[in-house]
Every structure is written in C-alpha cells, then in structure tokens.
Amino acid sequence: MSSTLIAAPILLPVLAGTATLLFRRRRRAIGAGISMMSCAGLLAIAALLLARTNGAAPEAYALGDWPAPFGIVLVLDQLAALMLVLTALLGLAVSVHTALTGLDRKGWHFHALFQFQLLGVNGAFLTGDLFNLFVFFEVLLIASYGLMLHGQGAKRLTAGVQYVIINLVGSSVFLVALGLLYGVTGTLNMADMAVRAATLPDGDRGLLNAGAFLLMLVFGLKAALLPVHLWLPRTYACTAPAMAAMFAIMTKVGAYAIIRTATLIFGDAAGAFLLPAALATMVLGYAGMLAARQLRDMAAFGLLGSTATLLAAIALFDETAMTAALYYLLHTTLAAGVLFLLVDLVVGWRAVEGADIVPTPAYKGKIALGVMFFITAIGFAGLPPLSGFIGKLLILAAAQSAPLAPWIWAVVLVTSLMGIVALARAGSTLFWKSDTSPPIPASRAAPDYAEAAPVIALLALLALLAAAAGPITAYTQATAAQLFERQAYITAVLGTPDRSTAP
Amino acid sequence: MISMEFLIASAIGVLTAGGIYLALRARTFPVVLGLAMLSYAINLFLFAIGRLAVGQPPIYAKGLTDYTDPLPQALVLTAIVISFGMTALIVVLALRTFLETGTDQVDGKPDESPAEDQEGQP
Amino acid sequence: MYLVWLTLLPFIGAMLMPLVRAQGRSLQTLVAAGPAVIGLVMLGTIAPKVMAGEVPALRAAWVPALGLDVSLRVDALGWLFAALILGIGLLIIAYTRFYLSPKDDFARFLALLLLFQGAMLGIALSGNVLLLLIFWELTSLSSFLLIGFKNDKAEGRQGARMALAVTGGGGLALIGGLVLLGQIAGSYELADILARGAMIQASPLYPAALVLILLGCFTKSAQFPFHFWLPHAMAAPTPVSAYLHSATMVKAGVFLLARLWPALAGSELWFALVATTGLVTMVVAAAIALHRHDLKAILAYSTVSHLGLLTMLLGFGTPAAAQVAIFHLINHALFKAALFMNAGIVDHETGTRDIRLLGGLAGLMPITATLGTVAAASMAGLPPFGGFLSKELMLEEVWHTPFLGAQGLLLPAAVVIGASLSVAYSLRYLYGLYFGTRPDSFSQAPHDPGIGLWLPPALLVAGTVLVGLFPQTLTKGLVSAAAAATTGGTAPLFKPMLWHGLTPALAMSVIAVAFGTMALWQHRPLQKLWDSLALPDAKMLFERGLAGTIAIARALTDAVHNGALQRQLALLFAAAIALGAWGMAAVPFAAGTRPTLPAPPLAIIAWLMLLAGVIAVCMVQAQRFLSLIYISIIGVVVSLAFVYLSAPDLALTQISVEVVTVLLLLLALNLLPKQPPALSGTGRRLRDAAIGVVGGGAIGFAAYAVMTRAPLDPISAYHLANSKSGGGGTNVVNVTLVDFRAFDTFGEIIVLGIAALAIFALLQPASRGPSGQRLRAWLPDMPRSPEYHPMMFAVAARLLLPLASMIGIYIFLRGHNLPGGGFIAGLVFSIAMLMQYMASGYEWSTQRRRIDEHLMIGLGVLIAAVTGLGSLPFGAPLFTSWFDYFTLPLVGEFELTSAMAFDIGVALTVVGAVMLALKELSHVAQRAEKDEAHDDAPMDIDPAKLRAAPAAAEDVP
C-alpha cells in the first residue's frame, strides 16, 4: 500500500492542476497557493522516496495490477529519486518566484499549466515503459508550450511557433523509433526490451540500432545537442526568464532519458556521436555567452553550454564519469535556474526596460542585485566556493582516462574561461559602470526585496551542494553503480529474468 | 502481383516525403499541413508495425483464433489523439502569431523583403 | 584544530565587518586586525616545533570520490609565507585606517581585504592540491573585487577584468595541471606528491602537467609574457597594491613553484622553462620600470622584475639557489611593501604620482624621505641592507650555474644588465622624489603625514636594515628551515654576510652599481631612445585580442543561430535519416520471410488516390482552401485502409478526428491569408524534395522490413488472452486503452485538456493589442451571407443535436465490447454541439450552455484520476479495474465496469477540450468588436509597473 507513494509525484500535480481549474479559475491567489503547496508536497514526497530507495534495490509498481511487461510499471530507483528531488526543488523556487513577481497574473491558467508540466517531468522520470515515456514527454511538452507562450507578445509568439513545430517533428521521430523497437522486440517495457534486445537474432539488430539511434536523436533534441540544438537559445531567450528557469529541468529530462535507455537497454553505442556533438555544443554555447548583447541570450547560451558539458560527461559512459555527471547535473540545473531567476529580477528592478547589457543610472536595489549577480556568476562559471567547481573537477578527473581526454580537457577549461570572461564583462557593465544620466527619481517604487528570496535560497543550495559534496557524491556514486548493474532493475520489474515474457 | 505490405510501406513513404517537403516551407499554413501529413504517415507506420491482417479485427470471440495485433492499434489511437491536440494548438498559435505580427512566415519576417533571404541558408 | 581556526579567522573577520559597519573606523580597524594578531600569536607558538622540522598537520575527508580533503599543514615554508601574509596584512590594515578617504566604504574594503587574507592563508597552509586550487581561485576573485573597488573609474574596471581574465585563465590551466599531477602521483595529498618526485618526472604526462602548472604560476606572478596585467592592477587603492600586488598575491605563483619544487624541479625542461622565463622577465621588466613616470608603475614593474629573479633562482633547480630565493623573498616583501606605502604617502601629500612633477621633497618631509631612501637603497641592492645580501648570494649562484648546460658568461651578463637596471630605477626613484630641484607647482606645501601613515612602513624599513646588519642571528634559522622544507632535504650552509671577500659576485654588483648610476645620469637620452622604440602596449594588445575573440564569437553565433526554422527542421530530418541509416548499416541485415498479403485492385486504386492527393497538396499549397480538400481526401483513404486491415476503432477515430481538424483549419484559414505569394526558390524546393524523398524511402523501407518479418511473440498475446477474463471487454483495443494501458490514456486526455487550456490562453488576449486592431480592421471586408444564421441550417442542427447525442451515447456504451468508446463518443457529441454554434451563433448557444468547458476538462481529468485512485481502498494498485454483471427487469443482463467511469472521464475531457478550442476560435473575431475598450499594453511588462498599479493587473482578460 505504501508503495503507492511511488505514484504520488504524478498524482499530486494532477490533482493540484485540476483543482486550480475547478476552484474559481479567476482567483489567482488560490491558484498560487495550491501551486506552491503542491510543490512543497512534491519536495516532501521526493525526499521520502529518496530516503526509501537510498542503498536499496529498484522498486517497481505495476499500474492496474497487470504483471510486467504487459501493463505499465513505474520504477523507483536512485536515479529517479534524485531527479524527482531536483525537480521539486526547482519547481518550488520557481513557483514562489512567479507568485512574488506576479508573473502568474500575466495570462490564463498559469498554475494549471505549471502543475501539468511538473506532472509530465515526474512521470518521465518514473515510468518503466517506453511508450508511456512518450506520453509523458508529450504532457511536459504541451505544458511547456503553454508556459513558454505565457505573457505572449510578438517576439515570444514567433519564437513559440518554431519551438512547437520543431518539437512536433521530434515527437514524430520518437514514434517511429518506438514502432521500430516494438516491431523487432515485441515489447514496450524497458526492462523486458533490455532482456529481449540481448537475445535478438542478428538479422533484426539493424532495425533495433536504427530505433535506438533515432531515440537518442529525440533525447538529444530535448537536451539541445548539436546539430539539433538550434531551437534552444531563441526559445529560452524569448520566454519569460522565470519560465526559462523552470525549463532548465527539461533539457535534463533529455539527459535522463539518454542515461536510462543507454545504461538499461542499448549500451554505449551512441557514445560514438554523443561525445563529439556535446563538445561542439559546449563551444557554441559558451561562444554564444561571450557574444551575447543582452542577459536573456547570455543565460540561454549558458544553459546550452552547461547542459552540453553534462552530456559530454554522460557520453564517457563509465561509472566514475556517471558519478561526476550526476553531481554536475544537480549543480548545473540549479545554477541555470538561479541565473534565469536573477535575470528576471534585474529586468524587473532596474530602471531601464529590457535585458540589454548596458550601464544604468543608480537605482534602488542595484547593490543588492550586484552582490547576488556576483555570487550567481561564481556558481554558474564553476568557480569555488560553490558547487560548480567540484563538479568540473569531478568531470576532469573522470575524463582523464578517456581516449578523447585532451580534447575534453581543452574544451572544458577553455569554455570555462569564456564563461568567466563573459560574466565578468556583463557584471561590471551592469553594476559597476554607471551611466552619466541623472539617477532615477526617488518616486519610482522601490523593488520588493522579498522577490529575491528564491534566488537567495537557490544560491544557498549551491553552497550546500559544495559543502555536502562528500555525501552527495557518495549517493551519485551508488546511483551510477546501480545504473551499470542493470540486472537489479530488470529483476525488480520482471521478477526472475527467465519468466520475463511468459504470458 | 503487388503485395499489400508494399502498398502500405510505399504509402507511408509517400506521405512522409510530402510531409517533410511541406514542413520545410516558409509559411505556417503549409507547415501545418505537412505536420498533419506526417502524422498520417506515423499513424500508418505504427499500425503497420503490428503486421497486416485482413478480416481479423481484435474483437475477442469464442472460437476465433486469429487476431491482428491489438497493441499497435491502441498506440495509434493514443498517438492520433495527442497529435490532434498538438495540431489544434499549432493551428491556433499560427493564427494568433499572424494576428499579432501581420506575417504568416515561420521566421516572423515581414512579407516585403525578397524571398530568398527570408529563409536561412543551411 | 587550531590550523582550521588559523585558516578560518580572516573569513570570520570578513563576516563580522558588515555588523560593525555603523561603528567608527577605529573599531572596524581593530576587528579587522584581530585575525592577523591572533594568527601571528598562533604561528609564534608553533614556531619552535616547525623550525625544528616538525610538520603540524590536520586532515578530514570532504569529497572522497574526488580525493579532495580538508588537509592543512604547516612546514617552515608555509609558516614563512603565512607569517608574511599576516604580518604585512596587519601593517596594511593599520595604514589603510589613515589612508582611505572618508567617502570610501571602509567596512566593505576591510571585508574584501580579509577575504583575500583568508584565501592567501589557505594557499600557504593547504595540504591538498585541490584544496589549494580552491583558495587559489578565491584570491583571483577577491583581487578582482579589490582592484575594482574604485569601480566608477574605467581603468579600475578594465584592470580588474584583465587581472581576472589572465589569472583566472592561468588558474584554469593550473586546475588541469594539478589534477594531472594528482593522477600521476595517485593522490592529491601534498605530502604524497612531494614524496613521489622521481615517479612524477618519469611519467609521460609530466611535461603536460608541468606546462599547465607553470602557466598558472607565471600568470599569477606576472611573468613575461603575462606581466602586463599587474601594472594595470595598480588602479586599486595603494594599500591593495602594497599588499596584493607586491608582498603576497603575486608571490603565490613563486610560492607554488617552491611548494612543488621537490616534485617538479631538477629536470631539463624545468630549467629551460622556469629559469629562462625568470631571467627574461627580470631584465625586460627592469627596463620598462626605468622608463615609467608613475611611481606605482615604476614599483609595479620592479616587482615584476624581482619576481622574475625569484623564478629564475627556483628554476636553477639547486637547493642553494632555492635557499637564496627564499631569502630574497623575505627581503623583497620588506622593502617593496614599504616603498608602496611610501609612494602612497607622497601621492597623499602632493596629490600626484608623476615622478616628473616631483622632487626635492627631502626638505619638506624628512621622515618619509629617509624611509623611502633606505627602502629604495635596499631594492637597489646597496649595502648594508637586506637587499644587498640576497643580491650578492643570487649573483654567487648565477656565477657558477651552467645556463642550459653551457657554462659561460651569457647568464651572468644578462643578470648584471638586469641588476644595473634595477639599481638605475631605484636610484631614479629616490633621487627623483627626494632630491633634485623642487617644482614650485605644489598646491599646498607637502609635509610628513601623521604617525599612522609612516609607522607601518617604518617598521618594514627597520626590518630590512636589521636583516642587513644581523643576517645570521635574524634570518639563518628561518631561511634554512624554509629552504629545507622547500627542497625536501637538508638546507645547504647559509652564510649571508656584508663582506665576503673579493668574489665574482662582488665584482658583478660593483659593475651593476656603476652601470646603474650611469644609466640614471644619461636618463634623458635613454628615455628618448626608449620612447622612439614605441614598444607595443600589452594592455592594448590584450583589449584588442579580447575584442577580436568576441567579434569571432558573435560572427559564429549569428552564422549558426540565424533563427531560421527551415534550417532547424532540415538538420533534424537529415540527422534522423543519417542516424537511422548508420544504425542499419552497422550490422548485416536479413530480409523478412513472413508471407505477404495480395493487394486487391480496390486497394491499388485507393493507393493511387493517396499518391495523387499527396502530390496535389504539395502542388497547390498556395491555394489553401483547395489544399484542405485534398488533404481530407488523404485522411479518408487512410481511414479506409484501417477499415480494410481490421482496425475499425482506428478508422472511426481517424475519420472523426479528420472532421474536427478540417473544421479547425477552416476556421483558422478564415482569418489567415488565402493565397500568399510563394517564398522558396527552385533550388530550395528541390533540396527539400530531395530530403523528403530520402526520408520517405527510409521509413518506407523500415516499415516494409518490419512487416515482412514474423513477430517475436509480442506482449499483446497476453492482452488478447486476458481481455475478456481480466478486463471484462471483448474489444481488446478498447480494453487496452481503458485498462491494460489506462495510464497512457490518462496522460493522453491530459494532453488534450492542456492543449485546450493553452489555446484558450492564446486566444483570450487576441482581441487586444496589435492583433485586436488587425481583427477590427479585417472584419468589415469579410464576405457575409445576407442571412447571419441560415434558417434551414439552424433547424437541421437543432434536430441533429439529440440524434447525434444518442449516437454518441450508443458508441460510448458499446465501446468496451465493439469498436467505439469514450473518445469517439466525445468527438461525435462535440461535433453536434459545434453545429449549434455555427448554425445559431455564439450568443444563442452560450446562453443555453449548461456547463463551462474549463470545468468540464477539469472534471473529466478528475473523474479519470478518481477512477484510478478508486482501487486503492481495496488494497489494489492504482488503475486496477473492476467489473461485474447485473440483471435488471426489461433491460436484461448488463455489465458495469470501473473502466466505464474512466471512459466517462475521457469523453468529458474530449468534449470540453474540443468545444473550448473551436468555440474560442470561432468567435475570436466577434469578440474583437466588443473588447475595443481594452487597453493595448502588451502583456509582458515589467513587474515594477505591475506593482505600481496592482488593481489593473489583478484580472487580465
């Protein structure tokens, strides 16, 4: 009965989302309250699940009481739990931020869409069924369309058209891959597919590979890998920064799916093109940061680059690298999130409209913003004492034995420098250089400093991530070990391997 | 003698080709048509994955032994519904964007400027 | 444990500063001085142990996965460096108290200074190279903030950014180097690394590691060619220059060279890289220093030059040379910090730092003059001061060190040139300031400052004098202990003395002094010559390089991300094709053996229709109504295929979805351009067609390949077997949807619901802003039939409603056992409802509308969810279905299933979603007319304005 808790991260947002629809959809305050409570609840549940799965074997939950692989199963393992916690943390911060800054008042059904987005993300992390994964991808995507367009305006709408179209095509590719995989293996359950793929006649392997590679392409699209990364910078730069902060988790859903399917079913065959693509994307991302003329672009390209760094680590595909990757995943998601939230504060607080990187006259809260920006930049650029530094060290150390090691090292170190320079330039222009025009009249309302709470909380979290790096890396290490020891997962889902597909 | 399998496979191919071609147009409306066509192709593909069978509907009845594979059909149904929702959204979004910006080009470029440079050169 | 406190104290002090912000400066100074005082006491207490060669250490695990431990240790070298940091830091803080002008934020300055102090201590005491890295980067960050302290000045910002870029970049190289070093040595613990020098130098990775580490050290210690950032860091307040950029931070690089000496030094490569760099830096920087006019610039370049000297000595790789380096490190710290403070006083009193505008101050400010003179003399290496001793020993080493294997005069000659230049600029400093003609241009007559400003430098000067007079007693113990700690062996005999006979070294320094004096005497022509050389300005080069990099980055970014959707899609399709092909090609492919079905003529005809339809749509996509008709033909053909190939449910769904979609497109097209001009050129069309054909071929092949091979016992066999017994329905597809895979369906209706909500959110504001204007402008020229709601249509529609509803319910009920089900039923019903809207108009229908669609969607999803949850009370997992058979009079036996309730949820959501979407779309134009009053502000405005007028923002639509 208590195993139902595994499904809770999916059910809670559903109920919360529908509740915001039913209870007086015109009263935003109620919506905000429900939304924040739901996020807090999700955090609590995720924490429980993490505690429960920590050091334990994976645990399967058969929906509809149909035995796997015939029904749909949810699977809780250390990786899933980790991702759930991360999502809940980010979700809570963002929902509080939006409520404080009043973003949710700028359009319809914000909180419903937000909850459904969480539902999709959590579902993707929990499901053990490939087609069900597709469904949850669609849920989180269509919710993200709504959120991305929230607030509208010409630029956002135009960018939205592109974002939606590219992802619709992506979904089609996903279905083709699913078709191929079902066609040759005759199953949709991931664990079962892992078993069957191992014993597949050679003649069918080609189709299996094709399906696997197409799947990787779709996940690569979500994670914004060269050459299918082009959609990300514009989308994230054009949507409301707070939403971009939430979307920081979506690229990680792609990364998660790659980890899951590669470790469980397909093996590292995809690594051959994953690693070069990731390195190239890193260069493009940080070059974009250097090139950015306004903060939203800078943050968007930064997200592109840091996610690519994560994927490079994943593509190394061994236990040490995965340990590093999972720690860096935690860091980069939160760091990107806080960067976008901060951009939102800058845009909201400072005197001039827009997010251009230009000097401004003194305004209320400029110093405070400057300090926060400095700390955020340290976190994002991967400098001590925040967690990014440890993450990068872990990745470098893990890459040392890889065949492409010199390349990985060069790219990681050079791109880091690009990031530092870009952020230093932006920061000194925004907060040090003050333009000569007279200061803003005192009549202008002072910013509501409470709005900074989520940013400060996330920054504290980054510090905690560094301080507690010992236990956290221990957890990611165990998680990596669990991922590469796939039999435990298979047994958890199918029971003893031999009766895997007996009706 | 042409086989049913060949017809379906080639139909899928043709639909996909048309879909891709239309999806690569520069205005939203043909792109939407292209996506619709792609989804036809995908639905057929998913369905065909269950192998073809004539006169063996997956309606359980005593004595009957041969059925077509029901699972792909269920998948296709789900896929149809989802792609319906997506199509509806993109249609409305395209319209809304046209109303807001006055152009129906996917890159939001106004219609005055010459044709070629309105499309990025890949 | 006290080691931890020792390291943490400055940070704690920094934390305290904001608290005493309100208090007076003296209190703030006391608080800030606290850590240094306590720290010095601590060092004093452990001094005897450390000098005796003990190494107090502490180690606690932090990140075992990485090998990063909190590991601190104090050997003599660390002790010496820590003592320098704290001692000079103390004096600087005292000095700052009187130096900083009242309008500067004193508390913030001290906080940053303490932050830096802590970072430096960390470097000195780290026993783990990764931990050292962390403190290393922290020094870069804190120096960035200190240089930029006067951030309203452009040079302050640029200097800060440059310093960060150079030292930060070097820091990254150092990260690489130290991680490599750790990997080679198999541990990041300093003790282990130092013990494994031979093993490290034998490793093939040694050169890479060495180069990377040297990059880190040389950038930090401003070695040529990275020397240029240091002078620009002088934009910082003078105390910062004295502390960071002469005494401590710039010595971090040298310190690390000494720290890792046992592990890295001794190899050919080491000598070649380190000694040469040091030598070049020493000479070049000295030459520049001689020709600068800003006091701080002169001192800055002289610092660079002396750092070069230290680097060179360490580069020699002999214990003796290393020992001399340690000795000179102490001396340099003493006189250079004193000189900076001295320059600060002059600046403070006269208001200028340009040596050409100064002179003859000896009479006006005797104390300052005395201090400056002594310090400068020590810098010049004149007896009887500390500088002289270390220089003599240095020359001694140089004399009998073969340079790059070649014993010769090259090295001594170069060093003598460097030394002479050093003499020259030192003499120029003291002569130009305190003697010579006094310009009468001083605004107010300069005089000696208060004791607060001259006491700190005085103490340092006293130090340099005493070291000069009693080297043995004062420094022998410390230097030899530190040297021993540096080289990891026993220190050679240390015998600094003022008179050590007529040695080559003495000769060399005599020559140096002579040359130096001549150079000063002939300074004017030399200066002319120098200026005529027009050497490139490193700063300009740096800025230009950076600008160039950014230009490249921009070009790249704009070229790649040109925001064209076609490029994105083309790449996506191409990548899909390529990856699919790669996957296929990787392994041998076996064609299928499954017997194929013969195609009846009808099928072939249908196939031809489909082919024609596709081609037609592609051809006429400019005439949009026409293309709609063609594409619906395709839809019909596809549904027929489903019918023929035993998929009745698919056929039903496909056809009903078809109707709604076309309806939707019609409504949209109503407002879109009908026949826009084509955009793509022929080349573009051909390319796209090619991609399409290849893609189509690929997927067609894949489909054929799968269809023609026997299925590998698919899991659906189980579904067929258990549909009736376990799911209570004979329509396996429907049972799969509402039972086996109900969770998919659950997600599916949520998608549908979200789509509707998103559409609503999209269209609500459509009647405002630019789009509202367009709608209003567009309305009049819309062709209208004379009759707004045709009578016949309206009547037909209303008659149709109950009928359609009946059909809907029928389809719904049979769904579980025969083709049909909630989704199709929902569609049929909503189509009927929509006809009402179309026939009788929006008003009429909304008045008679019972329930709001948002509610309907919510309820639908909720019902489905509750059905899913319903099984929990019975101890069964979520979405476990239940069914049973009942008999009623008249009706006879019938079945009730929980799946039915689930299906109701599905139907509700479908109706709600479809109605909401199409209704919104159908009357968006009408609403534009009504909402004219609304404000036209775009919806994303900055929150500040929202706050200004919360009432306006309370409710958007």
Coordinates of C-alpha atoms in Angstrom, one line a residue, chain B residues 1-18 20-27 29-30 32-33 36-38 40 42-45 47-49 51-60 67-71 73-78 80-82 84-89 91-96 98-102 104-107 111 115-116 118-122, chain C residues 562-567 569-570 573 594 596-597 599 603 607 611 614 617 621 624 627 631 634-635 642 644-647 650 653-654 657-658 660-661 664-665 668-669 671-673 676-677 679-681 684-685 687-689 691-692 696 699-700 703-704 706-707 709-711 714-716 720 724 730-733 736-737 741 748 752 755 758-759 762-763 765-766 770-771 774-775 817 819 823 921:
Chain B
M1 CA 1.5 -9.2 -58.1
I2 CA 1.8 -6.2 -55.7
S3 CA 1.6 -7.1 -52.1
M4 CA -0.5 -5.2 -49.5
E5 CA 2.7 -4.7 -47.5
F6 CA 4.3 -2.9 -50.4
L7 CA 1.4 -0.7 -50.9
I8 CA 1.3 0.3 -47.2
A9 CA 5.0 0.8 -47.0
S10 CA 5.1 2.9 -50.1
A11 CA 2.1 4.9 -48.9
I12 CA 3.9 5.6 -45.7
G13 CA 7.0 6.7 -47.7
V14 CA 5.0 9.0 -49.9
L15 CA 3.1 10.6 -47.0
T16 CA 6.4 11.1 -45.2
A17 CA 8.1 12.6 -48.2
G18 CA 5.2 15.0 -48.8
I20 CA 8.8 16.6 -44.9
Y21 CA 8.6 18.7 -48.1
L22 CA 5.7 20.7 -46.7
A23 CA 7.2 21.1 -43.3
L24 CA 10.2 22.8 -44.9
R25 CA 8.0 25.6 -46.4
A26 CA 8.5 29.1 -45.2
R27 CA 4.8 29.8 -44.2
F29 CA -0.1 27.0 -43.1
P30 CA 1.7 24.6 -45.4
V32 CA 0.8 22.7 -40.5
L33 CA -0.4 20.7 -43.5
A36 CA -0.7 16.7 -40.4
M37 CA 0.5 14.6 -43.3
L38 CA 3.5 13.4 -41.2
Y40 CA -0.9 10.3 -41.1
I42 CA 3.4 7.9 -38.5
N43 CA -0.1 6.5 -37.6
L44 CA 0.1 4.2 -40.6
F45 CA 3.6 3.2 -39.7
F47 CA -0.2 0.5 -37.2
A48 CA 1.8 -1.5 -39.8
I49 CA 4.3 -2.4 -37.2
R51 CA 1.9 -6.6 -39.2
L52 CA -1.1 -6.6 -41.6
A53 CA -4.1 -8.8 -41.4
V54 CA -7.4 -8.8 -43.2
G55 CA -10.7 -9.7 -41.5
Q56 CA -9.2 -10.4 -38.1
P57 CA -10.4 -7.4 -36.0
P58 CA -9.1 -7.6 -32.4
I59 CA -12.7 -8.2 -31.1
Y60 CA -12.5 -11.3 -28.8
Y67 CA -6.5 -11.7 -34.4
T68 CA -4.4 -8.9 -35.6
D69 CA -2.0 -7.4 -33.0
P70 CA -4.2 -5.0 -30.9
L71 CA -1.4 -3.2 -29.1
Q73 CA -3.8 -0.1 -32.7
A74 CA -4.1 1.1 -29.1
L75 CA -0.8 3.0 -29.5
V76 CA -2.0 4.6 -32.8
L77 CA -5.3 5.7 -31.0
T78 CA -3.3 7.4 -28.4
I80 CA -3.9 10.2 -33.0
V81 CA -5.5 11.9 -30.0
I82 CA -2.2 13.5 -29.0
F84 CA -4.9 16.1 -32.7
G85 CA -4.3 18.2 -29.6
M86 CA -0.9 19.3 -31.0
T87 CA -2.3 20.2 -34.4
A88 CA -5.1 22.2 -32.8
L89 CA -2.5 24.1 -30.7
V91 CA -3.0 26.0 -35.8
V92 CA -4.3 28.4 -33.3
L93 CA -0.7 29.5 -32.4
A94 CA 0.0 30.1 -36.1
L95 CA -3.2 32.2 -36.4
R96 CA -2.5 34.1 -33.2
F98 CA -0.2 36.1 -37.7
L99 CA -2.7 38.4 -36.0
E100 CA 0.0 39.7 -33.7
T101 CA 2.7 40.2 -36.2
G102 CA 0.9 40.5 -39.5
D104 CA 2.5 34.2 -41.5
Q105 CA 6.1 33.3 -42.1
V106 CA 7.6 30.8 -39.7
D107 CA 10.6 33.1 -39.0
D111 CA 6.5 39.9 -46.4
A115 CA 12.1 35.8 -51.0
E116 CA 15.5 34.0 -50.8
Q118 CA 13.8 35.2 -45.8
E119 CA 15.0 31.6 -45.4
G120 CA 18.2 30.9 -43.6
Q121 CA 20.7 29.2 -45.9
P122 CA 21.5 25.8 -44.3
Chain C
N562 CA 20.2 32.6 -37.7
G563 CA 16.7 31.8 -36.3
A564 CA 15.6 30.1 -39.5
L565 CA 13.1 27.3 -38.8
Q566 CA 13.9 25.6 -42.1
R567 CA 17.5 25.1 -41.1
L569 CA 14.0 21.2 -39.4
A570 CA 16.3 20.3 -42.3
F573 CA 15.4 15.4 -40.7
R594 CA 6.8 -13.6 -43.5
T596 CA 2.8 -11.1 -47.7
L597 CA -0.9 -10.4 -48.5
A599 CA -3.4 -6.5 -52.8
A603 CA -6.5 -1.2 -52.6
W607 CA -3.2 3.8 -53.1
L611 CA -0.5 9.3 -54.1
V614 CA -0.2 14.0 -51.6
V617 CA -1.4 19.1 -51.7
Q621 CA -0.3 24.5 -51.1
R624 CA -5.1 27.0 -49.3
S627 CA -5.2 22.0 -50.4
I631 CA -5.7 16.6 -47.6
I634 CA -5.9 11.6 -47.9
G635 CA -7.4 11.3 -44.5
F642 CA -7.7 0.9 -41.4
Y644 CA -9.8 -3.0 -44.6
L645 CA -6.9 -4.0 -42.4
S646 CA -9.1 -5.0 -39.4
A647 CA -8.7 -1.8 -37.4
L650 CA -8.8 3.4 -35.8
T653 CA -11.3 7.7 -34.7
Q654 CA -9.4 8.8 -37.7
V657 CA -10.7 13.5 -35.8
E658 CA -10.5 14.3 -39.5
V660 CA -12.8 18.2 -36.4
T661 CA -9.4 19.0 -37.7
L664 CA -10.5 23.8 -37.1
L665 CA -8.3 24.6 -40.2
A668 CA -8.3 29.4 -38.9
L669 CA -7.9 29.9 -42.6
L671 CA -8.6 34.7 -40.7
L672 CA -5.3 33.7 -42.5
P673 CA -4.2 34.9 -45.9
P676 CA 0.0 34.3 -50.2
P677 CA 3.0 34.6 -52.7
L679 CA 8.7 32.2 -51.0
S680 CA 11.1 29.4 -51.8
G681 CA 13.2 29.5 -54.9
R684 CA 15.3 25.4 -52.2
R685 CA 12.3 23.4 -53.3
R687 CA 16.6 20.4 -51.9
D688 CA 13.5 19.9 -49.7
A689 CA 12.0 17.5 -52.1
I691 CA 15.3 15.4 -48.2
G692 CA 11.6 14.3 -48.4
G696 CA 10.2 8.7 -47.2
I699 CA 10.8 5.0 -43.4
G700 CA 9.1 3.1 -46.2
A703 CA 8.1 -0.4 -42.5
Y704 CA 8.4 -3.0 -45.2
V706 CA 9.3 -4.9 -40.2
M707 CA 6.0 -6.0 -41.8
R709 CA 9.3 -10.5 -40.7
A710 CA 7.5 -12.8 -38.2
P711 CA 6.6 -11.1 -34.9
P714 CA 4.7 -9.7 -28.8
I715 CA 3.3 -9.0 -25.3
S716 CA -0.1 -8.3 -27.0
L720 CA -5.9 -10.9 -26.3
K724 CA -12.4 -10.7 -21.6
T730 CA -14.2 -8.2 -25.9
N731 CA -12.9 -5.1 -27.8
V732 CA -9.2 -5.7 -27.0
V733 CA -8.1 -2.3 -28.3
T736 CA -6.1 -1.9 -23.7
L737 CA -6.9 1.8 -23.7
R741 CA -2.6 0.8 -20.6
E748 CA -3.4 11.4 -23.4
L752 CA -5.8 17.2 -24.8
A755 CA -4.0 21.8 -25.4
A758 CA -3.3 26.7 -23.9
I759 CA -5.5 27.6 -26.9
L762 CA -3.6 32.1 -26.5
L763 CA -6.9 33.5 -27.9
P765 CA -5.9 38.3 -25.4
A766 CA -6.2 38.1 -29.2
P770 CA -1.9 44.8 -32.4
S771 CA -3.9 41.6 -33.1
R774 CA -5.9 43.7 -37.1
L775 CA -9.1 41.8 -36.3
N817 CA -17.0 -4.7 -26.5
P819 CA -15.5 -0.6 -31.9
F823 CA -13.1 9.3 -27.2
L921 CA -11.5 30.2 -32.4

